CSV table of C-alpha atoms and ligand atoms in Angstrom, one decimal:
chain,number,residue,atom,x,y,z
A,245,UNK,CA,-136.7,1.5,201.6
A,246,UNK,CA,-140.5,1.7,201.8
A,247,UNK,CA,-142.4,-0.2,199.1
A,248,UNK,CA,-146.1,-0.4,198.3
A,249,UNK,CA,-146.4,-3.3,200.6
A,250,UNK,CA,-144.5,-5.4,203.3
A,251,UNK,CA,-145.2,-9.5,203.7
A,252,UNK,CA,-145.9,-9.8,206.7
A,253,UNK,CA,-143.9,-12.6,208.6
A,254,UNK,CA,-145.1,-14.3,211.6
A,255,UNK,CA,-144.1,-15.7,214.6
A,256,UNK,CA,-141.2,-18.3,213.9
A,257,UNK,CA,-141.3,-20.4,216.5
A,258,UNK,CA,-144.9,-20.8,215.9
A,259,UNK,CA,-144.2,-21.7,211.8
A,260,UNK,CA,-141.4,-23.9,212.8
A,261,UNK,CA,-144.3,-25.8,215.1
A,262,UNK,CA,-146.5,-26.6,211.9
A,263,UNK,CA,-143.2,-27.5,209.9
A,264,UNK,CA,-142.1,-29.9,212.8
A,265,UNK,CA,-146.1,-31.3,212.2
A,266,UNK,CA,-145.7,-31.2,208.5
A,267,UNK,CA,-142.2,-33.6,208.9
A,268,UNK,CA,-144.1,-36.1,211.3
A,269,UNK,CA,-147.0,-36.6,209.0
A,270,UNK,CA,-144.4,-37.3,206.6
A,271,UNK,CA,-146.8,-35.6,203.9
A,272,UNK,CA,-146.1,-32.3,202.5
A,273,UNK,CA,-148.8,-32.1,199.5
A,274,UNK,CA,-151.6,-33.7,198.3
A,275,UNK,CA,-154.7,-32.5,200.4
A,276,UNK,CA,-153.0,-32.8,203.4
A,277,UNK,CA,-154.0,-31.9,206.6
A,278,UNK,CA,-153.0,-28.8,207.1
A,279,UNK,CA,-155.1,-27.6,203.5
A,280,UNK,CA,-157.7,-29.3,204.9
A,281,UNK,CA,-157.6,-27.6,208.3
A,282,UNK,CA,-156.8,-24.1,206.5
A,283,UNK,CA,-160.3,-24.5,204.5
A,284,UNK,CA,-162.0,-25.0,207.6
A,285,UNK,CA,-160.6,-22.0,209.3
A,286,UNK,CA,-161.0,-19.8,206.8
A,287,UNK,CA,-164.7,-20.9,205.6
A,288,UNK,CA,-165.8,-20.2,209.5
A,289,UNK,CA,-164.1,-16.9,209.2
A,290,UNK,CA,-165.3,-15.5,206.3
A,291,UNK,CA,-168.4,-17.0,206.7
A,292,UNK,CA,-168.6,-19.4,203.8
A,293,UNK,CA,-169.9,-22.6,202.6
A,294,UNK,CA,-167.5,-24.1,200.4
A,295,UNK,CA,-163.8,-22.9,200.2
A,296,UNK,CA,-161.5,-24.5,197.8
A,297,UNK,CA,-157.9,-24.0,198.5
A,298,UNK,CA,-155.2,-23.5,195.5
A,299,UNK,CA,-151.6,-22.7,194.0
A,300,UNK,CA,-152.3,-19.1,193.6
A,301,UNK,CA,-155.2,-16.7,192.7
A,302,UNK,CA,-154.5,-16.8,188.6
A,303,UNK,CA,-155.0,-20.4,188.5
A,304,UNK,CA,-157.8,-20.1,191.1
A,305,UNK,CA,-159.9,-17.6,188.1
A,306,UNK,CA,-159.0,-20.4,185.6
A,307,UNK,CA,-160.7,-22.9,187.4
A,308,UNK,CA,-163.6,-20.5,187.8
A,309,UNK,CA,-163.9,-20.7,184.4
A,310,UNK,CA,-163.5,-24.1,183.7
A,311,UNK,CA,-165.9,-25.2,187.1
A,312,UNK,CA,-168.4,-23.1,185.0
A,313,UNK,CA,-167.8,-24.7,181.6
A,314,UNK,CA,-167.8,-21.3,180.1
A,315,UNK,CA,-166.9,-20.7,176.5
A,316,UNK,CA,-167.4,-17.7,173.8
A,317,UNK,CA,-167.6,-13.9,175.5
A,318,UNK,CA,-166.6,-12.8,178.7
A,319,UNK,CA,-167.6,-8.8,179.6
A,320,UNK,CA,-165.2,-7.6,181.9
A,321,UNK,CA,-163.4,-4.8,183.5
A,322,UNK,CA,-160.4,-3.2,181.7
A,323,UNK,CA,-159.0,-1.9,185.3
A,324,UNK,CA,-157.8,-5.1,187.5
A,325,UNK,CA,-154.6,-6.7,187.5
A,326,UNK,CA,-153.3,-8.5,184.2
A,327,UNK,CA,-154.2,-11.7,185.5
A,328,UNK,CA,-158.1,-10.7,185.5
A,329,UNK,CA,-157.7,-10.5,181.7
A,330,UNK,CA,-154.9,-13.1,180.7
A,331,UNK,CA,-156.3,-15.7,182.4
A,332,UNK,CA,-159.4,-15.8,180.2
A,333,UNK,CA,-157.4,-15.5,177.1
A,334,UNK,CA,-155.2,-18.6,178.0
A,335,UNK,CA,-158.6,-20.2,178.5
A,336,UNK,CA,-160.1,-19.1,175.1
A,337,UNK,CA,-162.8,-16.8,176.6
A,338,UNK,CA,-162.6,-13.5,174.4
A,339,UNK,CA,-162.3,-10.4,177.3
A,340,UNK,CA,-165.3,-7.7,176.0
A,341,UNK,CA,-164.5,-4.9,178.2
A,342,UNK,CA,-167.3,-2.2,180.1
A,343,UNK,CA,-165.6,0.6,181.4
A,344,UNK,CA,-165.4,1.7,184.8
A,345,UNK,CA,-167.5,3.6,187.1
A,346,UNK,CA,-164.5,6.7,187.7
A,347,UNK,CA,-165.6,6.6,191.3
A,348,UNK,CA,-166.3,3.3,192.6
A,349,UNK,CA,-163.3,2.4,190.1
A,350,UNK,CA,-165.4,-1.2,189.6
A,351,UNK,CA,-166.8,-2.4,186.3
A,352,UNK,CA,-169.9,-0.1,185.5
A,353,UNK,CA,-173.0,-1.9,185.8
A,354,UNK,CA,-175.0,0.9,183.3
A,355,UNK,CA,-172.6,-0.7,180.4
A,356,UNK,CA,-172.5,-4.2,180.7
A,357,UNK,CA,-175.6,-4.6,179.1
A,358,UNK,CA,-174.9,-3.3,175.8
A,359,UNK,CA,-171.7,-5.2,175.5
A,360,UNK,CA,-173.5,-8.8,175.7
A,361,UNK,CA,-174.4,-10.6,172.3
A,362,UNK,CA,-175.6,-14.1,172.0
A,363,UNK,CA,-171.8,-15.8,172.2
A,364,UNK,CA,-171.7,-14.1,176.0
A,365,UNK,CA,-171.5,-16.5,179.0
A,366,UNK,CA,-170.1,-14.7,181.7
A,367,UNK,CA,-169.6,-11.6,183.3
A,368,UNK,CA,-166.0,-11.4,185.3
A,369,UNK,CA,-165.4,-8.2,187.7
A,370,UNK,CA,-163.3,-7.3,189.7
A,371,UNK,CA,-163.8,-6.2,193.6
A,372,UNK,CA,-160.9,-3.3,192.8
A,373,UNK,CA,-158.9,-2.8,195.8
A,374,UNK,CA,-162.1,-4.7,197.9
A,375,UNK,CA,-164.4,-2.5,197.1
A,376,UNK,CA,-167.6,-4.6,196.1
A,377,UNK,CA,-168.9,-4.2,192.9
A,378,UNK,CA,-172.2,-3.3,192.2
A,379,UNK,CA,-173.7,-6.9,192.9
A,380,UNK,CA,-177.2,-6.4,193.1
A,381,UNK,CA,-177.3,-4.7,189.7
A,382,UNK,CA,-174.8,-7.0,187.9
A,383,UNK,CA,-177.2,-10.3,189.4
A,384,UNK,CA,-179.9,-9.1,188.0
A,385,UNK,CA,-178.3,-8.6,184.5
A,386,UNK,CA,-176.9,-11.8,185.0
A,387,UNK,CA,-180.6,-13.4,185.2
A,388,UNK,CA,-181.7,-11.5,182.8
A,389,UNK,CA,-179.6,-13.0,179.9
A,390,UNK,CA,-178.9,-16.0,182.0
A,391,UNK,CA,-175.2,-15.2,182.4
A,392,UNK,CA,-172.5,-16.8,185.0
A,393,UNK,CA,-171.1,-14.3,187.2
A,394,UNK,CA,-167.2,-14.7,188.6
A,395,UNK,CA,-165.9,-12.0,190.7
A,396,UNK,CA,-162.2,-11.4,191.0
A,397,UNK,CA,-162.3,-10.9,195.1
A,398,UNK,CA,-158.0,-11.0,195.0
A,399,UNK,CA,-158.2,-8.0,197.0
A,400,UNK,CA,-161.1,-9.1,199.1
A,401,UNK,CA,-160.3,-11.0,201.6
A,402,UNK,CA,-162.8,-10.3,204.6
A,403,UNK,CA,-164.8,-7.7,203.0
A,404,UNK,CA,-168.3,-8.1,204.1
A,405,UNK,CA,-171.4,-6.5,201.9
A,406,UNK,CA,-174.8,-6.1,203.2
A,407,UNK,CA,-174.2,-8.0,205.9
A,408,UNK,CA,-172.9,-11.1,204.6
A,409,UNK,CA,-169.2,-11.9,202.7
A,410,UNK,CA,-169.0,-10.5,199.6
A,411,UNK,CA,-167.7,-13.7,198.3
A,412,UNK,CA,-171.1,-15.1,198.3
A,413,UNK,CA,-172.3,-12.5,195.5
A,414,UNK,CA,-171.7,-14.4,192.3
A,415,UNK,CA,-171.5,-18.0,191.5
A,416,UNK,CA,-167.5,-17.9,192.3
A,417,UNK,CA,-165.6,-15.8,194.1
A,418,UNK,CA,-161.7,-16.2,193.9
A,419,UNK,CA,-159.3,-14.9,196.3
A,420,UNK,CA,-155.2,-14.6,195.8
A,421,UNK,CA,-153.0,-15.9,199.0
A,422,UNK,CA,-150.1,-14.3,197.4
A,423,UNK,CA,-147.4,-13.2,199.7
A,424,UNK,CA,-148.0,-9.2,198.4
A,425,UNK,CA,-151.7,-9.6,199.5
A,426,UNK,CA,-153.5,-8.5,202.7
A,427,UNK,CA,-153.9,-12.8,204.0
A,428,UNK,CA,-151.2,-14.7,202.3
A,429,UNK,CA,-150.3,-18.4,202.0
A,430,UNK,CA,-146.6,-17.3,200.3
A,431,UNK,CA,-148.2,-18.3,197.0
A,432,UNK,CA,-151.8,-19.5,196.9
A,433,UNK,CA,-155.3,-18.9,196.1
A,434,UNK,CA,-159.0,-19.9,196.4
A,435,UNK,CA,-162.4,-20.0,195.0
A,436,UNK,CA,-165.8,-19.6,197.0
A,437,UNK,CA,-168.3,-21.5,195.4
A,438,UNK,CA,-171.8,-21.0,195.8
A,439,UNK,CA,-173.2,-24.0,194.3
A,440,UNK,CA,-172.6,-27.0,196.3
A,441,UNK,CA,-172.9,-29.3,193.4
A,442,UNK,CA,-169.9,-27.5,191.5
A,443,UNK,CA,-167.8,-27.9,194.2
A,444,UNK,CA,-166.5,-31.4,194.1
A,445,UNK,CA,-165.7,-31.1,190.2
A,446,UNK,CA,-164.0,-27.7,191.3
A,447,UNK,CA,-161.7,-30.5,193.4
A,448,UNK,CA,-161.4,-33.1,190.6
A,449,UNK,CA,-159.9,-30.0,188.4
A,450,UNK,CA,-157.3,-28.9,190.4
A,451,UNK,CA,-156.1,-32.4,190.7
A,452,UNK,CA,-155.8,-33.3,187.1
A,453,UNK,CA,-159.1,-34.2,186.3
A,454,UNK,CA,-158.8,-37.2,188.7
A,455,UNK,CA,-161.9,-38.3,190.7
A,456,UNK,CA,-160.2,-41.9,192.6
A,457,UNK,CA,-158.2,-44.6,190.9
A,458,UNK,CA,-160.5,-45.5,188.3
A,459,UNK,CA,-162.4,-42.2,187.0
A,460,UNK,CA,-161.0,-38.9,185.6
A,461,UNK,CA,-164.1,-37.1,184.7
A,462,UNK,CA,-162.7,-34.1,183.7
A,463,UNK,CA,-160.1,-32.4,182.0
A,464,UNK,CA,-158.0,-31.3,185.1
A,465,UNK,CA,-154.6,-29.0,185.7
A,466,UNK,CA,-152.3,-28.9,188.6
A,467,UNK,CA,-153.5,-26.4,190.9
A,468,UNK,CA,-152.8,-27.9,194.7
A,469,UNK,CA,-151.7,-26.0,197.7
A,470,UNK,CA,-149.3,-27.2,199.4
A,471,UNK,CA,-148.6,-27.4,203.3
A,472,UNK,CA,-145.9,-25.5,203.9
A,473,UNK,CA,-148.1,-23.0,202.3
A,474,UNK,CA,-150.9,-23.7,204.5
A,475,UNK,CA,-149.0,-23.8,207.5
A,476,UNK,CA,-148.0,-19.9,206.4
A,477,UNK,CA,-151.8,-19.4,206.2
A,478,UNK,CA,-152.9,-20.8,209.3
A,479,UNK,CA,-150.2,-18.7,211.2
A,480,UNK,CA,-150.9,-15.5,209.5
A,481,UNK,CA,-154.6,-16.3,210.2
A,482,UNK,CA,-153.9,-15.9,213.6
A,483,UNK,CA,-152.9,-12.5,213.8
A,484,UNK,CA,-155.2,-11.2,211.1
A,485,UNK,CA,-157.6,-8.8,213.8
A,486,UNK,CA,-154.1,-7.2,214.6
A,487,UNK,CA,-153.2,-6.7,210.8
A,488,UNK,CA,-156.5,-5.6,210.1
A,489,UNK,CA,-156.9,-3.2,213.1
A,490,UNK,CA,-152.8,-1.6,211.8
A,491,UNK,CA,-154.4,-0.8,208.6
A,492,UNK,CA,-157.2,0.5,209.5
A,493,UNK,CA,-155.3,3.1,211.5
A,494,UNK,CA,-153.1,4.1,209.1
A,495,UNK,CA,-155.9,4.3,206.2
A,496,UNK,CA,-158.0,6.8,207.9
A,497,UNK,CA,-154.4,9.0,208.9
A,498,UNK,CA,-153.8,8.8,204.9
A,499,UNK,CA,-157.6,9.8,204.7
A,500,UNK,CA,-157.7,12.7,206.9
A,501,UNK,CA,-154.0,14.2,206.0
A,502,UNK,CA,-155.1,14.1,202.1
A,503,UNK,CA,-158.8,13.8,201.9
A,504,UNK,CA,-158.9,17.6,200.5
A,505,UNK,CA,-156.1,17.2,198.3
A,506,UNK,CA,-156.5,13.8,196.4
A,507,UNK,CA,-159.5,11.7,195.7
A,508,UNK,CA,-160.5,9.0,197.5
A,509,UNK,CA,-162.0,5.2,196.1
A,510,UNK,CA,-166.5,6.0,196.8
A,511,UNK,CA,-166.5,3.0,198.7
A,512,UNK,CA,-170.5,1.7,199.4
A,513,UNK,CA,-172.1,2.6,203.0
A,514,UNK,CA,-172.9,-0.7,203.5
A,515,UNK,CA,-169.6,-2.2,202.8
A,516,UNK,CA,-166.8,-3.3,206.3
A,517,UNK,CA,-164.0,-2.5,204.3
A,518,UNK,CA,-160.1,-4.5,204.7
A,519,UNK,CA,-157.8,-1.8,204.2
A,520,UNK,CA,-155.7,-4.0,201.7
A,521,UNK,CA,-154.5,-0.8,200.1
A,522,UNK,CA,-154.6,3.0,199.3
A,523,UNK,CA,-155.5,4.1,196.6
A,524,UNK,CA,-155.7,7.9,196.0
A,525,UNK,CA,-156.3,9.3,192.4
A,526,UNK,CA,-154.5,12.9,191.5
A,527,UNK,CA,-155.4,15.9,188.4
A,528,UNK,CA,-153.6,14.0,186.0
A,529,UNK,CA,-150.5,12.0,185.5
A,530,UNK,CA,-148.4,14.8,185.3
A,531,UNK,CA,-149.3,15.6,188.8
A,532,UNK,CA,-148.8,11.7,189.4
A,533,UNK,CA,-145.4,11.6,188.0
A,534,UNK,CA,-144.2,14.4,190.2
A,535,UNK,CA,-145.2,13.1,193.7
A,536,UNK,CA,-143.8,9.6,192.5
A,537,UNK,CA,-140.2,10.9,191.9
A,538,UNK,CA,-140.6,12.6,194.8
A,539,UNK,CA,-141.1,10.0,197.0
A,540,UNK,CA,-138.6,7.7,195.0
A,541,UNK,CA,-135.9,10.0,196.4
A,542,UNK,CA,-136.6,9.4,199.6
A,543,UNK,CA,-136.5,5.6,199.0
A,544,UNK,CA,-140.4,5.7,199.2
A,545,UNK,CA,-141.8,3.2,196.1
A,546,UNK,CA,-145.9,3.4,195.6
A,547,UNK,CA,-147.4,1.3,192.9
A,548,UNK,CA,-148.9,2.4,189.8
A,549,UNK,CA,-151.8,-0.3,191.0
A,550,UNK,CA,-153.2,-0.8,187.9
A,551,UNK,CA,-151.1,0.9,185.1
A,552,UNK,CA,-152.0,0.4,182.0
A,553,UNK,CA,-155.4,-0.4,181.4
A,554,UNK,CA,-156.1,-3.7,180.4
A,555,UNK,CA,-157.9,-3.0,177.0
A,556,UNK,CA,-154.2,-1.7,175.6
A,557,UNK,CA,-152.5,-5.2,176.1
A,558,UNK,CA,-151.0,-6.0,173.0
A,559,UNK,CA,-153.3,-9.8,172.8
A,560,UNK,CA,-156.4,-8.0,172.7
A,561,UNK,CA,-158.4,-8.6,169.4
A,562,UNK,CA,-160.7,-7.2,168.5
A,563,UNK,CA,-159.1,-3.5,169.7
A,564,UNK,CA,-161.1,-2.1,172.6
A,565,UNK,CA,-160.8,1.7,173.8
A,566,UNK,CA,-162.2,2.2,177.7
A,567,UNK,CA,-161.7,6.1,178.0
A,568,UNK,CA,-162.4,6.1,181.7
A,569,UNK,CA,-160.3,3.1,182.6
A,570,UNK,CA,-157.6,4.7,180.3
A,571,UNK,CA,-158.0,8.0,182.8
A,572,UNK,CA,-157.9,6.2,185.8
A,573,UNK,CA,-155.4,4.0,185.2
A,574,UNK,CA,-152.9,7.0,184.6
A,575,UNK,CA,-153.6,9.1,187.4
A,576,UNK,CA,-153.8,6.6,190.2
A,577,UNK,CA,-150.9,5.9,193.0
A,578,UNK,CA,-151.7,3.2,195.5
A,579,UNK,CA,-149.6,4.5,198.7
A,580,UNK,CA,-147.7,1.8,200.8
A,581,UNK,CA,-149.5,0.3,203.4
A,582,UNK,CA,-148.7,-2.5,206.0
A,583,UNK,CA,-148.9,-3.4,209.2
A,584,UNK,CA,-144.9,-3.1,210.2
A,585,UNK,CA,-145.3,1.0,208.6
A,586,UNK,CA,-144.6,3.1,211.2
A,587,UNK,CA,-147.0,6.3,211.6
A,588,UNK,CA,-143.6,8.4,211.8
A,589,UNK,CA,-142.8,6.7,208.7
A,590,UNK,CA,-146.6,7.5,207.5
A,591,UNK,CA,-146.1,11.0,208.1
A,592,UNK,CA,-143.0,11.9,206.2
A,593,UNK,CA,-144.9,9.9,203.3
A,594,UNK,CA,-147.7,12.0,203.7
A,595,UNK,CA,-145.5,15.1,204.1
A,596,UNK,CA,-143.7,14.4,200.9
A,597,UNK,CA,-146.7,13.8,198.9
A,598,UNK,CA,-148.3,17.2,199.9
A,599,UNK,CA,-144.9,18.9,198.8
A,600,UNK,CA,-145.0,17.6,195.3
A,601,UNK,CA,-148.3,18.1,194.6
B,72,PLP,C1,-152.9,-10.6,192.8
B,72,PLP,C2,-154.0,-10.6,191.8
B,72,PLP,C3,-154.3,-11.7,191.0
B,72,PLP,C4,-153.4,-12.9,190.8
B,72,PLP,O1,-153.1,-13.6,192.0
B,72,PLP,P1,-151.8,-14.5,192.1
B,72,PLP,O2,-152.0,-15.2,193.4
B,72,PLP,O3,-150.6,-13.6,192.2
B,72,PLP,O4,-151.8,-15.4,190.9
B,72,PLP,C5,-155.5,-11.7,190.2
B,72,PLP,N1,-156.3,-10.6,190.3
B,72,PLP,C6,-156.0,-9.5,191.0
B,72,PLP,C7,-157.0,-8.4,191.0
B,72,PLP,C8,-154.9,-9.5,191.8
B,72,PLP,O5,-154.6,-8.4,192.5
């Protein structure tokens, strides 16, 4: 069986090193040492300031929110993962949805503007599939009505824009570690935080409010990583050129085998991409259908990355209706990729898809 995706699994011996660690410390959560040594790693190789490790990348856009102090409106996108959406909901932040550029396939800067009113504090996109969002544009909006700006990077881990990480657009960035993404912690999360000063409340807030003994300033959660998790991290860090490099490969084989037959994400020129997925769009759904069955009889499961759009969920009030993000999100088919997928196996993916189309 071929799926969209394969965790990747790394060296046991060398996991079983960090567990052996973890068991002599005699510490297994908590802000222990491995967390701590995890943030380090990963701040100098994204090139980051401040890097705040957590349980997993829905909890990591709640404490966005609440690091912000953001209440009322939030414009967002309607084509990201559920979580983009539900997580400001279960943080009474109403989601106002702009519709998507149909080629970037990121929120469209030309109509954010007219979806911002005087309750507005934020504007939350998403990075979709790590492609950057237009940043420069969305800042300057963001001044303009003096808006926060949280980015959704769960699908960009590495990306760099412009010659810096793209996790430094925005006020926060948050990532997702979770075991289905391109870095993975098993389960687990982050935010990149541009404001040093927000950082250490960031902390108190995934650890129930709680500043030492004596003072809870704020009103915290429980949103720790743990370091079994962070051992998982630090291993997979390891091999991450090698991941990155697999990907690559098999991207630009997907690329040039269906470049004239499917579309491909308009990714920026400026943008050193991470290959966390591929994406291709088709005609129309019917079209979509047909290539899916096809390859679910040979065992082969894409995802319908991200089916439906976000402005039908059922919670919504008040109704919304994004035609483009409607469009996209039924004729899109994100096509497995991982580093363990052999290009033999690539090619009979490939082969299949051309047959059905
Ligand atoms: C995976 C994902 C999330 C949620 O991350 P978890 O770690 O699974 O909680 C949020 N947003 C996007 C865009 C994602 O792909």
């Amino acid at each position: 069986m071929i799926n969209v995706t394969k965790t990747y699994l790394p060296d046991k011996e060398k996991y079983k090193k960090y567990i052996d660690e973890i068991y002599a410390a005699g510490k297994i959560t908590n802000n222990g040492f491995l967390v701590q040594k995890l943030e380090k790693k990963l701040a100098e190789y994204l090139g980051v300031k401040n890097i705040v490790l957590v349980a997993n990348g829905t909890v990591a856009l709640e404490i966005a929110y609440r690091t912000l102090g953001l209440k009322g409106f939030a414009v967002t996108t309607p084509f990201s993962f559920v979580a983009t959406t539900s997580s400001l909901v279960t943080n009474g932040l109403l989601p106002i949805f702009a519709d998507i550029d149909p080629e970037t396939l990121n929120i469209d800067p030309e109509k954010i503007e007219e979806k911002i009113t005087p309750n507005t504090s934020v504007i939350v996109g998403t990075h979709v599939f790590g492609n950057p969002c237009a940043v420069e544009k969305i800042d300057a909006i963001a001044k303009k009505y003096d808006l926060k700006v949280i980015y959704d990077g769960a699908h960009s881990f590495g990306v760099r824009h412009k010659d810096k990480s793209i996790a430094e657009y925005g006020d926060i960035m948050t990532l997702s570690f979770h075991a289905t993404k391109l870095f993975h912690t098993i389960e687990g999360g982050a935010l990149v935080i541009n404001d040093d000063a927000l950082v250490e409340k960031a902390r108190y807030l995934i650890n129930f409010g709680i500043k030492n003994q004596e003072e809870i300033p704020e009103l915290g959660t429980n949103a720790k990583m743990n370091e079994f998790e962070a051992a998982m991290g630090l291993c997979v860090l390891d091999d991450i050129a090698e991941i990155n490099a697999k990907r690559k490969e098999l991207f630009d084989r997907y690329k040039q085998a269906l470049e004239s037959a499917v579309t491909f994400q308009k990714v920026h020129p400026q943008t050193i991409k991470n290959y966390s997925y591929c994406p291709v769009l088709f005609q129309n759904e019917t079209q979509l259908l047909r290539v899916q069955s096809g390859l679910n009889e040979h065992n082969i499961f894409p995802r319908r990355y991200f089916y439906p759009s976000l402005d039908t969920l059922s919670y919504i009030e008040p109704k919304q209706y994004m035609p483009i993000g409607r469009d996209i999100s039924k004729r899109i088919l994100c096509l497995p990729i991982y580093a363990e997928l052999s290009f033999e196996e690539q090619s009979s993916i490939i082969d299949i898809v051309k047959a059905h189309l």
